[in-house]
PDB file of C-alpha atoms in Angstrom:
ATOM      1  CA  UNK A   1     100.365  16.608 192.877  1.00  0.00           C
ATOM      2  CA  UNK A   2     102.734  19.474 193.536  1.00  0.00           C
ATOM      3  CA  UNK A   3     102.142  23.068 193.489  1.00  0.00           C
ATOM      4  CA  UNK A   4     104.639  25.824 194.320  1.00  0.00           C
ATOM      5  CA  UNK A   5     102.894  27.793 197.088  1.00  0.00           C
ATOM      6  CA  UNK A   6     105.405  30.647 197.684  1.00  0.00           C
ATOM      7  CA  UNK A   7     108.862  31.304 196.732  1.00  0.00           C
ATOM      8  CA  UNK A   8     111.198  34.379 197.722  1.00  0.00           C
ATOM      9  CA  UNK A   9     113.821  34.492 195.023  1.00  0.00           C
ATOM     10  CA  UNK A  10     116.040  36.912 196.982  1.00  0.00           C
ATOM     11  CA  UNK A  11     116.690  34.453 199.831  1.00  0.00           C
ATOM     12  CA  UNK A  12     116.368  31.406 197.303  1.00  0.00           C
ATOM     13  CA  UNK A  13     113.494  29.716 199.063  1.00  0.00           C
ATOM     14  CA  UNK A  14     110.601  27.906 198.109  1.00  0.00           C
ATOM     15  CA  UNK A  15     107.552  26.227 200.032  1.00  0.00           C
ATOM     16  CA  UNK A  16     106.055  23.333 197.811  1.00  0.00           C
ATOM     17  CA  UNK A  17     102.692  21.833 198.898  1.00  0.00           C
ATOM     18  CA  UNK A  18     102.866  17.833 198.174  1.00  0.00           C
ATOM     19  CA  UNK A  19      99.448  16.254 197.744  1.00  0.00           C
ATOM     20  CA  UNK A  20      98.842  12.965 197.915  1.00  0.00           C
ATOM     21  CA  UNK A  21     100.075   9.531 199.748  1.00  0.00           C
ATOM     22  CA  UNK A  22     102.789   9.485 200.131  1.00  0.00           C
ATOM     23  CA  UNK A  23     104.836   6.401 201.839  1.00  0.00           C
ATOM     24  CA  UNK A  24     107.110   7.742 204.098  1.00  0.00           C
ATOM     25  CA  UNK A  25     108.715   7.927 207.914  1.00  0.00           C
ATOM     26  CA  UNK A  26     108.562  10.890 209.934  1.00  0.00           C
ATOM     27  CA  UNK A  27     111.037  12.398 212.427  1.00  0.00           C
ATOM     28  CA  UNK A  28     111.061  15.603 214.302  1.00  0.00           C
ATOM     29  CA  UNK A  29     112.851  19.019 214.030  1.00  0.00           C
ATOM     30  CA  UNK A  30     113.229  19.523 217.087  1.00  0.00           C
ATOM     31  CA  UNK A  31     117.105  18.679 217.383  1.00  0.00           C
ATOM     32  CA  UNK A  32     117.867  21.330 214.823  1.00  0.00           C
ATOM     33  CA  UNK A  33     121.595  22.812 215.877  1.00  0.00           C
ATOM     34  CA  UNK A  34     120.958  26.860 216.448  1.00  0.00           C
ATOM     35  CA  UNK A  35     124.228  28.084 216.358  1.00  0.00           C
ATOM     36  CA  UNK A  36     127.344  26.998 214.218  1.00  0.00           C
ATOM     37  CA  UNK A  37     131.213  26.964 215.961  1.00  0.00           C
ATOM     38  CA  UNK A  38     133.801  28.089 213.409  1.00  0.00           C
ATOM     39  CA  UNK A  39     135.643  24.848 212.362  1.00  0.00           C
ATOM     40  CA  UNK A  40     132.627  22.384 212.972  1.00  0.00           C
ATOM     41  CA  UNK A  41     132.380  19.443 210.710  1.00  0.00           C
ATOM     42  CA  UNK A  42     129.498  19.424 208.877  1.00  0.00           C
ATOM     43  CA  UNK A  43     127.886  16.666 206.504  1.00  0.00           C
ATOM     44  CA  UNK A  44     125.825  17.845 202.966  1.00  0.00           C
ATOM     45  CA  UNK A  45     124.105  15.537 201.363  1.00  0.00           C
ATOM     46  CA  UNK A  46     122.875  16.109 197.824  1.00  0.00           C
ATOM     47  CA  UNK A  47     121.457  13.344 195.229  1.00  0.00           C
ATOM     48  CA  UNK A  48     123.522  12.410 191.947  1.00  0.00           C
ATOM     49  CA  UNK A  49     122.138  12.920 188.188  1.00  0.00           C
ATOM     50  CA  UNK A  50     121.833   9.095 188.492  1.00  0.00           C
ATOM     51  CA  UNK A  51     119.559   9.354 191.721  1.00  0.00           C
ATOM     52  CA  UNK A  52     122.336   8.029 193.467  1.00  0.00           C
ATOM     53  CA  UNK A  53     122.430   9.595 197.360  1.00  0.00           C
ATOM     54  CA  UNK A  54     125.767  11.080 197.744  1.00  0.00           C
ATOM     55  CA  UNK A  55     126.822  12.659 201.096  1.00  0.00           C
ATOM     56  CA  UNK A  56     130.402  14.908 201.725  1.00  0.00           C
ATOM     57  CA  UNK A  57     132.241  15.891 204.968  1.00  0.00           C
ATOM     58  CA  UNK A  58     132.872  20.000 204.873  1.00  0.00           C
ATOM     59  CA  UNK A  59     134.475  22.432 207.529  1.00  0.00           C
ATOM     60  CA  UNK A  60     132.437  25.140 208.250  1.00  0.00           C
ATOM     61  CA  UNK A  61     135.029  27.977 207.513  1.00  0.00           C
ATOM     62  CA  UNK A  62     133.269  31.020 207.823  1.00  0.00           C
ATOM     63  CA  UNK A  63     130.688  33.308 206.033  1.00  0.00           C
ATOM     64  CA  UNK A  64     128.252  31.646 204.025  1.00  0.00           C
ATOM     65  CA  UNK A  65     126.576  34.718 202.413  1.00  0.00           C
ATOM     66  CA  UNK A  66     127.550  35.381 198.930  1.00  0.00           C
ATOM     67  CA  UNK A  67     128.713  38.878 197.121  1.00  0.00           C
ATOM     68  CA  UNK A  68     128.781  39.794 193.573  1.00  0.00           C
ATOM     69  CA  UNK A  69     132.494  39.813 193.220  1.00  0.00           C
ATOM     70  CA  UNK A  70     133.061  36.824 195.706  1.00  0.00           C
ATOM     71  CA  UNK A  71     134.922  33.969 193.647  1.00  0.00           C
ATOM     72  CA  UNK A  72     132.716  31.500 194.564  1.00  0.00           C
ATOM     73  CA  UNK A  73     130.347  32.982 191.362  1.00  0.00           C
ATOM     74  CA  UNK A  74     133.313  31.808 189.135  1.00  0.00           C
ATOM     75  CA  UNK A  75     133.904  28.055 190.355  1.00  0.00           C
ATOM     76  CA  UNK A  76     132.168  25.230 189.045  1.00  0.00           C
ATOM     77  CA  UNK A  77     128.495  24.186 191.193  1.00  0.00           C
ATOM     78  CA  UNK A  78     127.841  21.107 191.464  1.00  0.00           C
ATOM     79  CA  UNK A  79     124.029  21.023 190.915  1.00  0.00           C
ATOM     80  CA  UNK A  80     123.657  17.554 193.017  1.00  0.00           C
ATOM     81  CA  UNK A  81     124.204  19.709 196.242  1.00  0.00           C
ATOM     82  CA  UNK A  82     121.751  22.103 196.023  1.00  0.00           C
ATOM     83  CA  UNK A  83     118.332  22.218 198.265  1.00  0.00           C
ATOM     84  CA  UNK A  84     120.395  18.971 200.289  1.00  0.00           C
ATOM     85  CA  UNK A  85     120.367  18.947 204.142  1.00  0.00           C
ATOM     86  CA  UNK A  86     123.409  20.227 205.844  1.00  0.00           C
ATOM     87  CA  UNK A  87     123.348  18.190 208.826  1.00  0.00           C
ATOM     88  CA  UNK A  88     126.165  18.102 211.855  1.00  0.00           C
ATOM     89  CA  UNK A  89     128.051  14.976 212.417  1.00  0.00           C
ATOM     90  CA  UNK A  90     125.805  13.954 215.685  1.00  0.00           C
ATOM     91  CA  UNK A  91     122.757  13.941 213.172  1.00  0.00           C
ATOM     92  CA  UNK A  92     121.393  17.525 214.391  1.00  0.00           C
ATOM     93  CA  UNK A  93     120.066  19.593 211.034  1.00  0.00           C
ATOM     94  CA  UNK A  94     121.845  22.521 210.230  1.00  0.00           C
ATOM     95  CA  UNK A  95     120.887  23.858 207.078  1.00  0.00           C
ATOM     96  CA  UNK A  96     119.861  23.649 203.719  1.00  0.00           C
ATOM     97  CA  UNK A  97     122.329  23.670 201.084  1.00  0.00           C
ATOM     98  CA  UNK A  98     122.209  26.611 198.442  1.00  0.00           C
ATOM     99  CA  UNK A  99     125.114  25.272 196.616  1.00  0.00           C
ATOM    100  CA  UNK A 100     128.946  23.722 196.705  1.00  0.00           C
ATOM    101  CA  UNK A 101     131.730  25.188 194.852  1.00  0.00           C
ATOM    102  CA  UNK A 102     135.509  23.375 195.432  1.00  0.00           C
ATOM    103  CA  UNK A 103     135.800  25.775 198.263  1.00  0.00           C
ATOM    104  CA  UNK A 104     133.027  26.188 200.350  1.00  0.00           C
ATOM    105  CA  UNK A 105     129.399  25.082 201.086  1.00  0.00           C
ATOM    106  CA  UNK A 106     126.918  28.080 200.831  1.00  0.00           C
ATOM    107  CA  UNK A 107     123.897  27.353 202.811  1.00  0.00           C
ATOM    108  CA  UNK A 108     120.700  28.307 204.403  1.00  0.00           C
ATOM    109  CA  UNK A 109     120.839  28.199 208.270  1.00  0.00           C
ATOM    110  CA  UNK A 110     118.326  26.764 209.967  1.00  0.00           C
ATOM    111  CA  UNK A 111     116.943  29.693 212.180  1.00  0.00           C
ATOM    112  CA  UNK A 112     116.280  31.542 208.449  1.00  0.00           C
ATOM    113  CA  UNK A 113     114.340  28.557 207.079  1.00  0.00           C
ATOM    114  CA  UNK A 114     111.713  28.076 210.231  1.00  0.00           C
ATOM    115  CA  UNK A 115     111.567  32.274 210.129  1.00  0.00           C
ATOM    116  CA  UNK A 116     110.728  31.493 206.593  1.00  0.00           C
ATOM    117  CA  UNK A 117     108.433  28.818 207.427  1.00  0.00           C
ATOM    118  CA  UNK A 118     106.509  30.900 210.052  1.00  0.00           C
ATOM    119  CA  UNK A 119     106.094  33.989 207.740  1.00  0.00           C
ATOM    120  CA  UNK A 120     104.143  31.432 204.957  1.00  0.00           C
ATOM    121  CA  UNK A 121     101.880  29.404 207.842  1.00  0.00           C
ATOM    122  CA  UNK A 122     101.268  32.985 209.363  1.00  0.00           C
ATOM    123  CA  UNK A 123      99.911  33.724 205.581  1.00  0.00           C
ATOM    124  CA  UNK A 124      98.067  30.437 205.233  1.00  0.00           C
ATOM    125  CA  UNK A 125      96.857  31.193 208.425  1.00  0.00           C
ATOM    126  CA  UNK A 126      94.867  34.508 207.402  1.00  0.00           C
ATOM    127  CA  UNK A 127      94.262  33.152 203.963  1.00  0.00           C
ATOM    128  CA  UNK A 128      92.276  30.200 204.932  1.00  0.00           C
ATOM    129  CA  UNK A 129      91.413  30.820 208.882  1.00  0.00           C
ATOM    130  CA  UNK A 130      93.349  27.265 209.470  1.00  0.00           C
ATOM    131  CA  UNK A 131      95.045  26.977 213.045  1.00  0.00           C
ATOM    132  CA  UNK A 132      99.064  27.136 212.668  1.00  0.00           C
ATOM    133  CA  UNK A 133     101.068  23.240 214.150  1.00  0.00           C
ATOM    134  CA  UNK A 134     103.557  24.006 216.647  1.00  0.00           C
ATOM    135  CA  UNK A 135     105.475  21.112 215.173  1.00  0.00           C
ATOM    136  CA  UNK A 136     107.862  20.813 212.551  1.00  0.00           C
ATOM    137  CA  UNK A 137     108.602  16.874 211.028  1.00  0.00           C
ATOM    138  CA  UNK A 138     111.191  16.125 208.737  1.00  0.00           C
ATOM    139  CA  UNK A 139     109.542  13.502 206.424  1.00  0.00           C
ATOM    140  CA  UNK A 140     111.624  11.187 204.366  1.00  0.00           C
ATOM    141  CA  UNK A 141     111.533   7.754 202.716  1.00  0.00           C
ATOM    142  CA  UNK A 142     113.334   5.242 204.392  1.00  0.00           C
ATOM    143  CA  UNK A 143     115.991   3.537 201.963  1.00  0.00           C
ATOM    144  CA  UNK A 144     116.380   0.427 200.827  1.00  0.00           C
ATOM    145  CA  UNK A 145     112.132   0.442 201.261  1.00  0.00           C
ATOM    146  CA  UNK A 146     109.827   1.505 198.218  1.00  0.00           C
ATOM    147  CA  UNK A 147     108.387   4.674 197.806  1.00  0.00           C
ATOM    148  CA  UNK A 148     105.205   6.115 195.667  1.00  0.00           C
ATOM    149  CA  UNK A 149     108.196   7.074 193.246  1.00  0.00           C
ATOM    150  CA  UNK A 150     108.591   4.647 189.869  1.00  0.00           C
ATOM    151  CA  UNK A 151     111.825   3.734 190.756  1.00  0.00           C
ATOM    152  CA  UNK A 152     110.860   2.723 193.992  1.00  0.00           C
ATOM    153  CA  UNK A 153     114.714   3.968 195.588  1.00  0.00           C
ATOM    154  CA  UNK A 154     113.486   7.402 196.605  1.00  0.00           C
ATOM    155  CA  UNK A 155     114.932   8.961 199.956  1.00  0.00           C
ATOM    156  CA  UNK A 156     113.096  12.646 199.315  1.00  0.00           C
ATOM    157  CA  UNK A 157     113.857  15.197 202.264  1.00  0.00           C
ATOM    158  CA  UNK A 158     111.046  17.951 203.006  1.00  0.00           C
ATOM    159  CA  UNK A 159     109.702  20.078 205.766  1.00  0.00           C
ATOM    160  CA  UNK A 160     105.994  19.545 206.600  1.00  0.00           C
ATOM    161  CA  UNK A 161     103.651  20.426 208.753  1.00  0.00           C
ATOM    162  CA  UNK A 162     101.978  18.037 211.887  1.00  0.00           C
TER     163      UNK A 162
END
């Protein structure tokens, strides 16, 4: 079961409680990349229509915000991109994707996601008198191995709490 538990539509972010087993491996957050160097090579990965996995190499080439009369609002997005994990070449996490055009990658960084993160736990917190984990785990299903999913090839990439 999945129920959308807050959502700010101004910074395009969503937390989604999963409930449920769910068969998967989990590794840790802790070697998220803070800060980004101007010509880094970055890798996005997205998921295909088909439910293929499909991964690109992109540049990071400056700003990532977006304004009203910025051309990236005219190119075509590539839907497959969006919500993937922006991730630098020696596997730390960099980002989440908010969507691809043919020039650029416009993404979430990772310090605005965990602030994002603390503001809902610090909510949860007060709402239900639960204590808050100090860890963040990036859970995923391995691939290649089957999943709770009906097609059995699902490599799903969430934050969750420890």
């Amino acid at each position: 079961m999945r129920i959308l538990a807050e959502f700010d539509l101004d910074h395009n972010f969503a937390v989604v409680n999963v409930h449920g087993s769910l068969d998967v491996q989990v590794g840790s957050f802790q070697h998220a990349q803070e800060s980004l160097h101007h010509g880094e090579k970055l890798v996005l990965i997205g998921r295909a229509i088909s439910g293929e996995i499909v991964a690109t190499n992109i540049k990071l080439n400056g700003d990532s915000r977006v304004s009203e009369d910025d051309e990236d609002l005219d190119c075509k997005i590539s839907e497959a991109w969006e919500g993937g994990p922006l991730i630098s070449v020696d596997g730390k996490i960099v980002g989440m994707n908010l969507f691809l055009t043919t020039t650029r990658a416009v993404f979430l960084p990772w310090g605005t996601i965990l602030k994002h993160l603390e503001h809902y736990w610090t909510s949860q917190q007060k709402k239900t008198g639960l204590s808050q984990s100090k860890t963040l785990k990036l859970v995923r299903n391995p691939i290649g191995q089957t999943s709770n999913s009906k097609s059995g090839q699902s490599s799903v990439t969430r934050v969750a709490r420890a």
